[in-house]
Coordinates of C-alpha atoms and ligand atoms in Angstrom, one line a residue:
X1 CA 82.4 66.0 46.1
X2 CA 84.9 64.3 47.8
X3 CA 88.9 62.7 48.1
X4 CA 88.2 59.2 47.8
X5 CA 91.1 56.9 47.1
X6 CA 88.8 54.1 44.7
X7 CA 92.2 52.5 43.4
X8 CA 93.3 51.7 47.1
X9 CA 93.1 47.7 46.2
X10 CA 95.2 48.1 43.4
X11 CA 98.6 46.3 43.6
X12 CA 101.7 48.5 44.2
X13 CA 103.3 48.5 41.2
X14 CA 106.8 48.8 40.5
X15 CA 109.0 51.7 39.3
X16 CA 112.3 51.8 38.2
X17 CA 112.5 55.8 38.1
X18 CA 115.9 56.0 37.3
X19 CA 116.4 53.8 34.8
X20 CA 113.2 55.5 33.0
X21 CA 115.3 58.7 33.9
X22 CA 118.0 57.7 31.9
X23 CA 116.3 56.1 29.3
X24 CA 114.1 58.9 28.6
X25 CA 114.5 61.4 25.4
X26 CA 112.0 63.2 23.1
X27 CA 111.9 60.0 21.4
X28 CA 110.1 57.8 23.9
X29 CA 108.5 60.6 24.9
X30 CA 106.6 61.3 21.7
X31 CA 106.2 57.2 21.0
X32 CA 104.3 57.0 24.2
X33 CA 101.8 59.5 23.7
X34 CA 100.7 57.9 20.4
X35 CA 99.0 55.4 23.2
X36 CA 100.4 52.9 20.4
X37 CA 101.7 49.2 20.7
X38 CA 104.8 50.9 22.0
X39 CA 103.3 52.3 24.8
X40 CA 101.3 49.2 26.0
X41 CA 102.6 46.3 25.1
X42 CA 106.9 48.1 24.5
X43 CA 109.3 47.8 26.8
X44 CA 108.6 49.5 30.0
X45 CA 110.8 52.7 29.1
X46 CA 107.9 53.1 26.9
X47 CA 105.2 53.0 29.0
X48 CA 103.0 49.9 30.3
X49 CA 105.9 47.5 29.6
X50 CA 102.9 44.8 29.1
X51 CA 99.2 45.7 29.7
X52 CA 98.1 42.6 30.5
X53 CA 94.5 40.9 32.1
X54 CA 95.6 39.7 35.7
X55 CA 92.3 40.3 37.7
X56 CA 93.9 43.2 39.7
X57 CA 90.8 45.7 38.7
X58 CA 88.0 43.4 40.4
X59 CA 88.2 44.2 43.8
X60 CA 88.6 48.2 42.6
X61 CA 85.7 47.7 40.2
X62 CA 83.7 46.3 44.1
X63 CA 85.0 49.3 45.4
X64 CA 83.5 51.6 42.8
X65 CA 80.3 49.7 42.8
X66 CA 80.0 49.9 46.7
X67 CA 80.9 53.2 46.8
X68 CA 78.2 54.8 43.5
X69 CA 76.1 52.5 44.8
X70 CA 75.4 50.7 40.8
X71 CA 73.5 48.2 40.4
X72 CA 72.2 46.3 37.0
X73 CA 70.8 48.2 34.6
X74 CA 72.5 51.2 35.8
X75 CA 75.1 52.4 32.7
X76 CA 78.8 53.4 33.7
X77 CA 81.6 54.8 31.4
X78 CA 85.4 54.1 31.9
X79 CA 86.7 56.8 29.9
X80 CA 90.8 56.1 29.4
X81 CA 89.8 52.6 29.2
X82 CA 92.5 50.7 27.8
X83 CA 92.1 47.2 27.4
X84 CA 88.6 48.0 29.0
X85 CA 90.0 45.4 31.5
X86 CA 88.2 48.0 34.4
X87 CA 84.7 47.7 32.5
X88 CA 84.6 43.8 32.2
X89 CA 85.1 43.5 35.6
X90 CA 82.7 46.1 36.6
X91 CA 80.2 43.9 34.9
X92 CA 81.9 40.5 36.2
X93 CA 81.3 42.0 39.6
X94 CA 77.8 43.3 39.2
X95 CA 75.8 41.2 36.6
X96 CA 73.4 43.1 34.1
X97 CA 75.2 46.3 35.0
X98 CA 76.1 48.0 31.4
X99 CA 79.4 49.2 31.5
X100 CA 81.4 51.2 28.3
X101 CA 84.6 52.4 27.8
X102 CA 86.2 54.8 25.8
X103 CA 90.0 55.4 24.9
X104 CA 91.8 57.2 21.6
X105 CA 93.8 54.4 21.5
X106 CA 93.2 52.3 18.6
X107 CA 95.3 49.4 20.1
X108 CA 94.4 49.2 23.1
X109 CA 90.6 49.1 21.7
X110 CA 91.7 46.1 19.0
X111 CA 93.3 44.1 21.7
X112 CA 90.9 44.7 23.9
X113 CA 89.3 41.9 26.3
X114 CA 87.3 39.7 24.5
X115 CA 84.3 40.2 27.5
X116 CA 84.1 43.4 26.4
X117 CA 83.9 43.5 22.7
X118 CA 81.6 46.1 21.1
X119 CA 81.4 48.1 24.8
X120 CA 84.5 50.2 24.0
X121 CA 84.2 53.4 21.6
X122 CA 87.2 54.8 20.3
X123 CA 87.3 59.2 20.5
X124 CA 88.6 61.5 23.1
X125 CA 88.3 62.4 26.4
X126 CA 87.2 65.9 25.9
X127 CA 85.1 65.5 23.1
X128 CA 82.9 63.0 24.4
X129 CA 80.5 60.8 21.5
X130 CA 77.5 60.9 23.8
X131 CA 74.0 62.7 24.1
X132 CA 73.8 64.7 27.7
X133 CA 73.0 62.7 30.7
X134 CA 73.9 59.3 29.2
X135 CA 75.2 57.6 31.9
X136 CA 74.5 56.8 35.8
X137 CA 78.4 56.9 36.4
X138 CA 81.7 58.3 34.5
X139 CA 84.6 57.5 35.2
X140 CA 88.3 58.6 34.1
X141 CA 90.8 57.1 35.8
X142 CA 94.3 58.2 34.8
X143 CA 93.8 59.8 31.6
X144 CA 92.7 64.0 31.9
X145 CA 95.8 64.6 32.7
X146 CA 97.3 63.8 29.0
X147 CA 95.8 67.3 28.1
X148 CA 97.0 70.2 29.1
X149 CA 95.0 72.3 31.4
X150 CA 92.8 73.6 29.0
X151 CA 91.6 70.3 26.9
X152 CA 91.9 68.7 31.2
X153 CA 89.1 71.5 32.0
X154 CA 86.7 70.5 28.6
X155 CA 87.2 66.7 29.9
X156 CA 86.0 67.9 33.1
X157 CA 83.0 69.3 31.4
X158 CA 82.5 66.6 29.2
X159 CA 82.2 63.8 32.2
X160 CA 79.7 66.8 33.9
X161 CA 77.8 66.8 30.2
X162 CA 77.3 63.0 30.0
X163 CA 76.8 62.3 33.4
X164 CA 72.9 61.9 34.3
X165 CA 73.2 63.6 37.7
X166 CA 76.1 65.4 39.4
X167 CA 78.5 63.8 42.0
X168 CA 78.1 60.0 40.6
X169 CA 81.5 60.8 38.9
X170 CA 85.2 60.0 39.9
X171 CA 88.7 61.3 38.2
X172 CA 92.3 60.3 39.5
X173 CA 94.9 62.4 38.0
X174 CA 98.6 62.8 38.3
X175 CA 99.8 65.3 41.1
X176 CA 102.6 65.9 44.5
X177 CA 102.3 67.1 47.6
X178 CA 106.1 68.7 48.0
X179 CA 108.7 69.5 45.5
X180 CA 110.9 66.5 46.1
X181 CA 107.6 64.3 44.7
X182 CA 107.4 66.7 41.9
X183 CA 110.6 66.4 41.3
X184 CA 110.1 62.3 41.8
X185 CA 107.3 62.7 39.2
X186 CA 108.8 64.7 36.5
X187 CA 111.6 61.9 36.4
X188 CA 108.8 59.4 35.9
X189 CA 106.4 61.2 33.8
X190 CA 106.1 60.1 29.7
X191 CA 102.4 60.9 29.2
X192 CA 100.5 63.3 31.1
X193 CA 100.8 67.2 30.1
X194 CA 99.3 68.8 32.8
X195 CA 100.1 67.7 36.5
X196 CA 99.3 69.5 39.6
X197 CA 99.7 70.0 43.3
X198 CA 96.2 69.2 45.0
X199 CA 95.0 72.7 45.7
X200 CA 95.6 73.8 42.3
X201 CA 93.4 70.2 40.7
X202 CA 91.2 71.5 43.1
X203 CA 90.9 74.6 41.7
X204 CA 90.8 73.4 38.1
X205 CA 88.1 71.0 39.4
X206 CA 85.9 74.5 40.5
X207 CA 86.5 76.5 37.4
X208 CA 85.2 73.6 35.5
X209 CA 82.3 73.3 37.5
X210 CA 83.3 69.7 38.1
X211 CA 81.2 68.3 40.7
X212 CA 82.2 64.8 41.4
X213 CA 85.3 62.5 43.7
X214 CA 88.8 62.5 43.0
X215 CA 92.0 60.9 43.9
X216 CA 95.7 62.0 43.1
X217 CA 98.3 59.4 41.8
X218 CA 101.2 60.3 43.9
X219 CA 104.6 58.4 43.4
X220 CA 106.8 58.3 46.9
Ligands
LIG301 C1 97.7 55.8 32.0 S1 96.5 55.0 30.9 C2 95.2 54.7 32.0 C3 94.4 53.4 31.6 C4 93.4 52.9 32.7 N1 92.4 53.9 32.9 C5 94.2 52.7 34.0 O1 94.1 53.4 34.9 O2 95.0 51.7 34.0 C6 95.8 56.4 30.0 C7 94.8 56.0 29.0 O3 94.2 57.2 28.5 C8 94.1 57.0 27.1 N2 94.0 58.4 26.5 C9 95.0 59.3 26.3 N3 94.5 60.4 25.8 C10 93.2 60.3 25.7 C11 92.2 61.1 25.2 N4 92.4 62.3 24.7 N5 90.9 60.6 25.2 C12 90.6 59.4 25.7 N6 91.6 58.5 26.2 C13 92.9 59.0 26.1 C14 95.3 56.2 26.7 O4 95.2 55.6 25.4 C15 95.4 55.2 27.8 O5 94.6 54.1 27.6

């Protein structure tokens, strides 16, 4: 198990925190989390603001490779997949690799990339649609924190279930490091139910037996 920041490549992207301050009420709040049109392709108060292919996951989906050390023929699952924009370049970057995703988002899954058609599965994060030990690599990047701490701790279990042996696994969740970035974070947040300092994740990630890498989403 370790802290390993996999998304460092990722472009900074940019956040107007108080205009989503202002702009958010129970509304948005409970449009978002249908992970709907809205949501994705809305106006940013809604979410994404416009989830869009623009090539920013390929050198993340080299870093993941290098890192788990895949290679073709090896099966990997982007669970909170979106688009699935992650899984086709995961298999642009590594030929004959068999990448899947999965999302409850029956948008995102119809409007998916064409590259990936009839990869992505549609069901959720902690009831997973796949026998034990299905895959070489799971991944959930942003997503088990949309659960509360319960339903975050039978995702965690779920990515142990389907993953063929421990440690080849990675999760980045929503957390802070001092009360002014929770505080930062809670004026930000739409989505994500259960969000955490680092020890406590850490804990979570013991009680549910999780044994693979991590990496917090931190706003500053
Ligand atoms: C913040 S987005 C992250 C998407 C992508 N992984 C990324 O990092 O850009 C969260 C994703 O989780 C999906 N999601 C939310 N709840 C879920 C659940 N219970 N099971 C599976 N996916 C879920 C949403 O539809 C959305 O695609």
């Amino acid at each position: 198990m370790a802290e390993v920041n996999l998304l460092r490549a990722l472009p900074h992207t940019a956040r107007d925190v108080n205009k989503r301050e202002r702009a958010k009420h129970p509304g948005i709040v409970a449009e978002s989390r249908k992970f709907g049109e809205m949501y994705f392709d809305g106006p940013r108060e809604y979410g994404y603001g416009g989830y869009r292919y623009d090539g920013r996951w390929m050198p993340v989906a080299r870093d993941i490779i290098a890192h788990f050390d895949l290679e073709p023929g090896m099966r990997v699952l982007d669970i909170g997949c979106a688009k699935g924009f992650l899984v086709r370049d995961l298999m642009q970057v590594c030929p004959g690799l068999e990448a899947f995703g999965l999302d409850i988002s029956e948008y995102a899954l119809t409007h998916c990339h064409p590259g990936v058609a009839g990869r992505l599965h549609r069901g959720s994060a902690d009831r997973l649609p796949f026998p034990d030990a299905s895959f070489d690599c799971v991944l959930a990047i942003n997503t088990i924190h949309n659960f509360d701490r319960d339903g975050a701790k039978r995702a965690l279990n779920e990515i142990e279930r389907v993953a063929k042996r421990p440690g080849r696994t990675f999760v980045q969740v929503d957390a802070y490091r001092t009360p002014a970035e929770k505080a930062l974070f809670e004026s930000w947040v739409l989505t994500a139910l259960y969000h955490d300092y680092p020890q406590r994740w850490l804990r979570l990630f013991e009680v549910a037996g999780y044994t693979g890498d991590w990496y917090w989403t931190i706003l500053e």
